[in-house]
Short mmCIF file of N, CA and C in Angstrom, two decimals:
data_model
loop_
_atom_site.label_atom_id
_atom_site.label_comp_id
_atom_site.label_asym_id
_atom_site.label_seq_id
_atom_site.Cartn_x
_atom_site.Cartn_y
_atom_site.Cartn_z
N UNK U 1 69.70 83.37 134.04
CA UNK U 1 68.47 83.67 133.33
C UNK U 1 67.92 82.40 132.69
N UNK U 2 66.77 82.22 132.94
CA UNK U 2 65.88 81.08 132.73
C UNK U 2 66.23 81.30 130.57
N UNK U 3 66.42 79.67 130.04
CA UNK U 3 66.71 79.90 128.85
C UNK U 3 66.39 80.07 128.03
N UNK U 4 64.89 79.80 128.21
CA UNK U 4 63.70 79.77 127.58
C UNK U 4 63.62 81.41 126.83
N UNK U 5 63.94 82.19 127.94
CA UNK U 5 63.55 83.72 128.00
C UNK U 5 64.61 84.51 127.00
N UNK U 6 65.71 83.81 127.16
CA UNK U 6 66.82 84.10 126.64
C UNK U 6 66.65 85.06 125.03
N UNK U 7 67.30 86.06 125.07
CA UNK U 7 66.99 86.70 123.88
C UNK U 7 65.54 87.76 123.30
N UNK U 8 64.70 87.33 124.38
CA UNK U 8 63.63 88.14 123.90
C UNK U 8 63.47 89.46 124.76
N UNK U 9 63.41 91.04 123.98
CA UNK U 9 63.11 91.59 124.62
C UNK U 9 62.48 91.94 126.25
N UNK U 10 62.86 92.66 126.97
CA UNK U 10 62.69 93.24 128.43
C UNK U 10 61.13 94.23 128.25
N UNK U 11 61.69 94.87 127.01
CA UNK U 11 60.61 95.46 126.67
C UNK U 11 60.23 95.85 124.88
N UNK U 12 58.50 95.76 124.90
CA UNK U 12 58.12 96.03 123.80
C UNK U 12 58.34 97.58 123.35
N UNK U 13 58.44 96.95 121.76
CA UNK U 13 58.67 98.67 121.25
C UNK U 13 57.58 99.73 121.25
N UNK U 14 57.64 100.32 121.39
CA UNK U 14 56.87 101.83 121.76
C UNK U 14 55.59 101.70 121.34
N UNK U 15 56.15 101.85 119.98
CA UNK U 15 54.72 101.64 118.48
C UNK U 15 53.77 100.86 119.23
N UNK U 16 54.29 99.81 119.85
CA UNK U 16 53.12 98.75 120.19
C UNK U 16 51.64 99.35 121.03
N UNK U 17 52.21 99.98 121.98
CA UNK U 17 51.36 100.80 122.89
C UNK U 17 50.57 101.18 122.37
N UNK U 18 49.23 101.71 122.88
CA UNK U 18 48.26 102.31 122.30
C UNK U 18 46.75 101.58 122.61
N UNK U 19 45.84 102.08 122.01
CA UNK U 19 44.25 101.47 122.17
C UNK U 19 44.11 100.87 120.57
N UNK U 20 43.19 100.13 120.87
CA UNK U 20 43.28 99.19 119.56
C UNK U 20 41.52 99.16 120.02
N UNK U 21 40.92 98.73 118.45
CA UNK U 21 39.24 98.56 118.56
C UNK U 21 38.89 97.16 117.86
N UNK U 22 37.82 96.83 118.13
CA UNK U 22 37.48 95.58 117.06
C UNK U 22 36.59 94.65 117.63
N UNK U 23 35.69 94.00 116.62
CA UNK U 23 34.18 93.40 116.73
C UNK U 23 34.83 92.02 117.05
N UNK U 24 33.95 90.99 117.46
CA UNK U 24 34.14 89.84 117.12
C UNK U 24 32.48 89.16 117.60
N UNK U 25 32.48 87.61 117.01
CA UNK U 25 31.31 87.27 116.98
C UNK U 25 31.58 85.45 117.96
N UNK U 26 30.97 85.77 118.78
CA UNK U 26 30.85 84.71 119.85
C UNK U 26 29.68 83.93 119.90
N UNK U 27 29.99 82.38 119.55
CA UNK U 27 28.83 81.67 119.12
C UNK U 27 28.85 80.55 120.35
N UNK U 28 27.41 80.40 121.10
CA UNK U 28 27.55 79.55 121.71
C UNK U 28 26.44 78.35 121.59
N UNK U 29 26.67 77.10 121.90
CA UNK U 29 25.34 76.30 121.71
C UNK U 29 24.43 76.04 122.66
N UNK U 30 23.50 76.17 122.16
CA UNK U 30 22.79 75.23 123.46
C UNK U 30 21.91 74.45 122.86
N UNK U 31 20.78 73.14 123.24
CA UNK U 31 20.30 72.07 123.18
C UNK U 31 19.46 72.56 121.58
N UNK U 32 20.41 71.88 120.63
CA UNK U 32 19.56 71.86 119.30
C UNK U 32 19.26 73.20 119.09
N UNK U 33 20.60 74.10 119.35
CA UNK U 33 20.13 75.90 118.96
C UNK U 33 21.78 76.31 118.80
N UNK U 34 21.79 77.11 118.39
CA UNK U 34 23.41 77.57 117.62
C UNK U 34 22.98 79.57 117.78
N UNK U 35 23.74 80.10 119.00
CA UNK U 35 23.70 81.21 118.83
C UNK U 35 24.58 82.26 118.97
N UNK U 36 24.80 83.16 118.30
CA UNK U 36 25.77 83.98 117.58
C UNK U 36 25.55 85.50 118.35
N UNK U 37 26.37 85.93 119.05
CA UNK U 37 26.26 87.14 120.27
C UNK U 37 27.78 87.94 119.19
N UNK U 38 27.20 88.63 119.27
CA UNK U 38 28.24 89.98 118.41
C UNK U 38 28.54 90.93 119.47
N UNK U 39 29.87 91.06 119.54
CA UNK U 39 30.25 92.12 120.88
C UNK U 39 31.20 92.99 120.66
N UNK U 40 31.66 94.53 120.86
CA UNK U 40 32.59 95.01 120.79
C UNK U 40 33.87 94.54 121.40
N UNK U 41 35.17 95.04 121.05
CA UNK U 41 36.09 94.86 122.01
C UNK U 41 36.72 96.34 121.76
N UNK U 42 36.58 97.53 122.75
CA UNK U 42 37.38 98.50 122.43
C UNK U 42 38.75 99.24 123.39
N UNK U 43 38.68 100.04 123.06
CA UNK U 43 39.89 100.19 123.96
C UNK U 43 41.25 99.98 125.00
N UNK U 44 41.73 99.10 123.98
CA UNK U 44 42.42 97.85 124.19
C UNK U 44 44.02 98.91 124.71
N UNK U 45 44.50 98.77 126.10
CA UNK U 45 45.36 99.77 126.37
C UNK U 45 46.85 98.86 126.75
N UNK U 46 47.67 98.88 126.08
CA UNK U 46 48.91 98.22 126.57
C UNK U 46 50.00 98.93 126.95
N UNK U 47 50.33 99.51 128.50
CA UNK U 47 51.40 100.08 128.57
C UNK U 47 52.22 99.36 129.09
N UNK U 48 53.72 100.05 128.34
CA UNK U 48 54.91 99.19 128.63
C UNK U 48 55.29 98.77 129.91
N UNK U 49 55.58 99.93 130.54
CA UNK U 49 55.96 100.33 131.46
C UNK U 49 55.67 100.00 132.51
N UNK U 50 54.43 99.95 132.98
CA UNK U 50 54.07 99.21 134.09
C UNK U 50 53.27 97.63 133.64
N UNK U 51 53.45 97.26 132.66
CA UNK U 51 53.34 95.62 132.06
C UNK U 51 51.68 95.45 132.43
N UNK U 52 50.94 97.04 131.94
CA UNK U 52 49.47 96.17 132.34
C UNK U 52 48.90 96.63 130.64
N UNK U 53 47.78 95.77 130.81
CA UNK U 53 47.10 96.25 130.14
C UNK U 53 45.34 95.95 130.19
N UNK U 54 44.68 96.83 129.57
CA UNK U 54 43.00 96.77 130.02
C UNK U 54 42.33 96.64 128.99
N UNK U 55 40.88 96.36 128.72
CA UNK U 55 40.33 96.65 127.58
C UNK U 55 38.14 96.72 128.18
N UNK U 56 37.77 97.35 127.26
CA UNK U 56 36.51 97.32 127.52
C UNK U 56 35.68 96.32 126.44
N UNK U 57 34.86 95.31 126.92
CA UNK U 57 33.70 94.77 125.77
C UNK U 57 32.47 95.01 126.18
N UNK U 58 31.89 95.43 124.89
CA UNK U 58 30.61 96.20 124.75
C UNK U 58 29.69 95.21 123.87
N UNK U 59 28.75 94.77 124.57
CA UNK U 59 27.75 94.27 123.71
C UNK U 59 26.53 95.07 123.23
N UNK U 60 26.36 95.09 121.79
CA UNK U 60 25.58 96.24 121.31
C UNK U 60 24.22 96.11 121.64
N UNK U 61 23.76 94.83 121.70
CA UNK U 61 22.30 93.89 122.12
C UNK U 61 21.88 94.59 123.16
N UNK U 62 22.23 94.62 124.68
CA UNK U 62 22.40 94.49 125.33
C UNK U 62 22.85 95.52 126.30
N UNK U 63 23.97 96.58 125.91
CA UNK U 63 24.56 97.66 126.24
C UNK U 63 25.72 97.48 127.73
N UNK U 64 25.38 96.07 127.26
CA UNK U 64 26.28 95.41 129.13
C UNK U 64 27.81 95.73 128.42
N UNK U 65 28.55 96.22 129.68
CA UNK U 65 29.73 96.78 129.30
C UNK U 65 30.46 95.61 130.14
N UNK U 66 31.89 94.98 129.55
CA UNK U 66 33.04 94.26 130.73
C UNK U 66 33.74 94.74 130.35
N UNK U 67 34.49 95.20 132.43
CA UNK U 67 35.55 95.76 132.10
C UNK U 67 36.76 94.79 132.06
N UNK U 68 37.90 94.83 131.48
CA UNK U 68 38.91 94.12 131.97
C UNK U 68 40.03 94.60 131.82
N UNK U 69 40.80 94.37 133.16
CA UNK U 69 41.97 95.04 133.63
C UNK U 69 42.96 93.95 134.28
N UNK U 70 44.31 93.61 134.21
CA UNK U 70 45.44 92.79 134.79
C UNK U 70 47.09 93.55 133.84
N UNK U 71 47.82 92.07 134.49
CA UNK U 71 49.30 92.59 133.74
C UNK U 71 49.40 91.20 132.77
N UNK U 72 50.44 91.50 131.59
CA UNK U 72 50.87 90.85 130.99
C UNK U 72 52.34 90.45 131.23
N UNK U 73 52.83 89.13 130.41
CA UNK U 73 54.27 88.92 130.32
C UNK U 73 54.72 88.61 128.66
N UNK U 74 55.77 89.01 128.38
CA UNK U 74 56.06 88.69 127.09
C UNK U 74 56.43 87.13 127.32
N UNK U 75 55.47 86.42 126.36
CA UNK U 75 55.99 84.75 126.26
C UNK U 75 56.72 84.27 125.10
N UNK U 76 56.73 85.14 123.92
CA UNK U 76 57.40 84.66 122.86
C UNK U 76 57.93 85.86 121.62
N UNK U 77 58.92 85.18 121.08
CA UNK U 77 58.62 86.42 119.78
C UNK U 77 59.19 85.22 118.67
N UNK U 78 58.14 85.49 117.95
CA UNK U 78 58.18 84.52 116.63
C UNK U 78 58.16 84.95 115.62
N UNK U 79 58.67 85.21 114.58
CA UNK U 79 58.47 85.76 112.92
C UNK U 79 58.12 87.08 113.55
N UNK U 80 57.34 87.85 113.04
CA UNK U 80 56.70 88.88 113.02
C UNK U 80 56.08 89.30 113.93
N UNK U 81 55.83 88.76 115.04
CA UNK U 81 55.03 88.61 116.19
C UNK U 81 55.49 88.68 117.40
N UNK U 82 54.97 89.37 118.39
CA UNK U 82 55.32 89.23 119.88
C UNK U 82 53.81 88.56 120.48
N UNK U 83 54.29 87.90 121.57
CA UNK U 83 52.88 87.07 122.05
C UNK U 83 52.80 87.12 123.98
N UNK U 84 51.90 87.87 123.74
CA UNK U 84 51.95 88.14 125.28
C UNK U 84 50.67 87.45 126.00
N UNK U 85 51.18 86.87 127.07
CA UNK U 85 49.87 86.59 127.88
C UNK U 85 50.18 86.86 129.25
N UNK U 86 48.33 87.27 129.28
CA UNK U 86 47.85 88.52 130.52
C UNK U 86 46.89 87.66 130.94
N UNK U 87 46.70 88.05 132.09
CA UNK U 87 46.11 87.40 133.06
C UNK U 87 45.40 88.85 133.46
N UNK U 88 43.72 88.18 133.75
CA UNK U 88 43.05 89.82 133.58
C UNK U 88 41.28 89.45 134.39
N UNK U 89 41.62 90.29 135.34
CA UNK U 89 40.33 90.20 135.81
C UNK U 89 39.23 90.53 134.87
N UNK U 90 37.80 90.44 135.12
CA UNK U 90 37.03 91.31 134.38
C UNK U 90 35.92 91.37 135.22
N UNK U 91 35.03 92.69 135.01
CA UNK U 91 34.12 92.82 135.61
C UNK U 91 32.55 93.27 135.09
N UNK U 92 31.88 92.76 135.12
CA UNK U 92 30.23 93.52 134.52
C UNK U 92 29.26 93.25 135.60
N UNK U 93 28.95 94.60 135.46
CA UNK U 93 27.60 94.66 136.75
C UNK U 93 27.87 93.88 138.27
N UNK U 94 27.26 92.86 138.67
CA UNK U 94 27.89 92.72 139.67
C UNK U 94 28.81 91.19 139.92
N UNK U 95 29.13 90.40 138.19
CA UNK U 95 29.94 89.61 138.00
C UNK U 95 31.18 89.85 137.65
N UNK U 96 32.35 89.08 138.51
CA UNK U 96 33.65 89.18 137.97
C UNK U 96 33.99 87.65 138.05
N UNK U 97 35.48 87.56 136.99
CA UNK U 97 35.97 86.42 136.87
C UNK U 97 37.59 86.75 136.94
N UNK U 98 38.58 85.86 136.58
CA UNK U 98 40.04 85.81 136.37
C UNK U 98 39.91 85.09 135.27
N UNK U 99 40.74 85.36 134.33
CA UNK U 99 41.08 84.64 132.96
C UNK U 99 42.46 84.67 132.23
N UNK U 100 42.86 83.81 132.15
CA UNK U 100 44.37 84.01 130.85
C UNK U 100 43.66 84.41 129.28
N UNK U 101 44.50 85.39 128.87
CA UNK U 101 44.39 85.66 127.61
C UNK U 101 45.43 85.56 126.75
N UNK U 102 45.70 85.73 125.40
CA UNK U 102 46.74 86.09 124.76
C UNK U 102 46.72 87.40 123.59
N UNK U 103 47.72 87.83 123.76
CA UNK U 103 47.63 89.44 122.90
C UNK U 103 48.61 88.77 121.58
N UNK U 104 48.46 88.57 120.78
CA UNK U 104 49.49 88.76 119.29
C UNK U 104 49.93 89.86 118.85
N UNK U 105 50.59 90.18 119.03
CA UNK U 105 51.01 91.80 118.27
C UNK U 105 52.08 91.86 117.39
N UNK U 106 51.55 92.39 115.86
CA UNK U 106 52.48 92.30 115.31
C UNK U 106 53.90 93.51 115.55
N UNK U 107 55.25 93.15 115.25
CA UNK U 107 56.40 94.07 115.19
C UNK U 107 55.68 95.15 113.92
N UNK U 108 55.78 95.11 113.29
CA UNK U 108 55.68 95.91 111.76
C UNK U 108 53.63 95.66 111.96
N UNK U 109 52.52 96.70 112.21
CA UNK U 109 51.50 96.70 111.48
C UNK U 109 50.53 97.42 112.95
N UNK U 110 49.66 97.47 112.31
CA UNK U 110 48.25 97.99 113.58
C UNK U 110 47.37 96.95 113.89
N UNK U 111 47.60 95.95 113.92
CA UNK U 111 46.61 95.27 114.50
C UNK U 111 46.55 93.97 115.71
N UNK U 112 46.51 93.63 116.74
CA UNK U 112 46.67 92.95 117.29
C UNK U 112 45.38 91.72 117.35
N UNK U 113 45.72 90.30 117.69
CA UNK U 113 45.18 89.27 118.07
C UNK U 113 44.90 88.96 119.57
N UNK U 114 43.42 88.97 120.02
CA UNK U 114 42.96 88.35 121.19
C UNK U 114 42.38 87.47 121.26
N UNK U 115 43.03 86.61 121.69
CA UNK U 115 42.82 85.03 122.06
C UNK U 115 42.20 84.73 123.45
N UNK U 116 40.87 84.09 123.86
CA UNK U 116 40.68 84.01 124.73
C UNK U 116 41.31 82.15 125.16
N UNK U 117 41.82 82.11 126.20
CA UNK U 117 42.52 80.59 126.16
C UNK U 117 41.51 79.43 127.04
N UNK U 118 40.51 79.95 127.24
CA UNK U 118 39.67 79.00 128.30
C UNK U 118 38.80 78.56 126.88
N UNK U 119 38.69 79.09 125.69
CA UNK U 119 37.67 78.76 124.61
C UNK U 119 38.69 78.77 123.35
N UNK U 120 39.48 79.30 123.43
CA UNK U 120 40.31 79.08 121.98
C UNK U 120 39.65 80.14 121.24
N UNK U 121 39.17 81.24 121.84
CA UNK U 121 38.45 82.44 120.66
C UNK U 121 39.52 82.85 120.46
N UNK U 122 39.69 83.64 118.90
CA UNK U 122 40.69 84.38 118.45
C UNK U 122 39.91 85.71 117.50
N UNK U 123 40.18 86.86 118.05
CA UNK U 123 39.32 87.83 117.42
C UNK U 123 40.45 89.32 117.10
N UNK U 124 40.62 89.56 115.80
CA UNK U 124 41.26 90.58 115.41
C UNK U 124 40.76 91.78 115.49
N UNK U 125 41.96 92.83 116.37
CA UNK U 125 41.91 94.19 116.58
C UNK U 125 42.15 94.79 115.67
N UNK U 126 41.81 96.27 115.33
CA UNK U 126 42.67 96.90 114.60
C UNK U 126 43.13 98.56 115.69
N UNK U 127 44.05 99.08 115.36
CA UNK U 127 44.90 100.35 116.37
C UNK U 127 43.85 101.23 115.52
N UNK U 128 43.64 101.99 117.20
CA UNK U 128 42.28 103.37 116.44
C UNK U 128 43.43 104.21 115.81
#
């Protein structure tokens, strides 16, 4: 067994599972303009069992829905935290992409961290 891996759970605890909801605010620039896109992130689904997980973002502006769906791997467990990264298609209308993400989830609490890793966004969930 690779050693790295050594010691960390096969699988997450139960509790973890579930849909999780939560806003976040995505600012991007362009030439001498600074703009701020507010988007849902809901239904954030992590099952154990088959190591996937999905989520929907909803922009309220707009009403454009992405879906995104892939599997995760557990990469770490640190203090309080398990840290998983998923690799996750997504899709809206008739654009799709592939992306690495990262899930934070705490052991003890309801709320998880999504990290997008191509931008360094970090936007807090909370469990519906």
């Amino acid at each position: 067994m690779n050693s790295i891996l050594a010691g960390l759970p096969q699988e997450l605890p139960r509790a973890l599972f579930g849909e999780f909801s939560g806003k976040f605010e995505h600012s991007q620039n362009a030439v001498g303009k600074s703009n701020t896109k507010k988007a849902k992130i809901e239904d954030v689904i992590v099952l154990g069992l088959k190591k996937s997980v999905k989520w929907n973002m909803a922009d309220p502006h707009t009403g454009r829905i992405t879906i995104f769906s892939g599997t995760y791997s557990i990469v770490t467990e640190h203090d309080e935290y398990y840290y998983l990264l998923c690799t996750v298609s997504s899709k809206s209308g008739n654009t799709s992409m592939t992306g690495k993400f990262y899930l934070s989830v705490p052991k003890n609490g309801d709320d998880i961290t999504y990290t997008d890793i191509s931008k360094m966004h970090s936007y807090k969930l909370k469990k519906k």
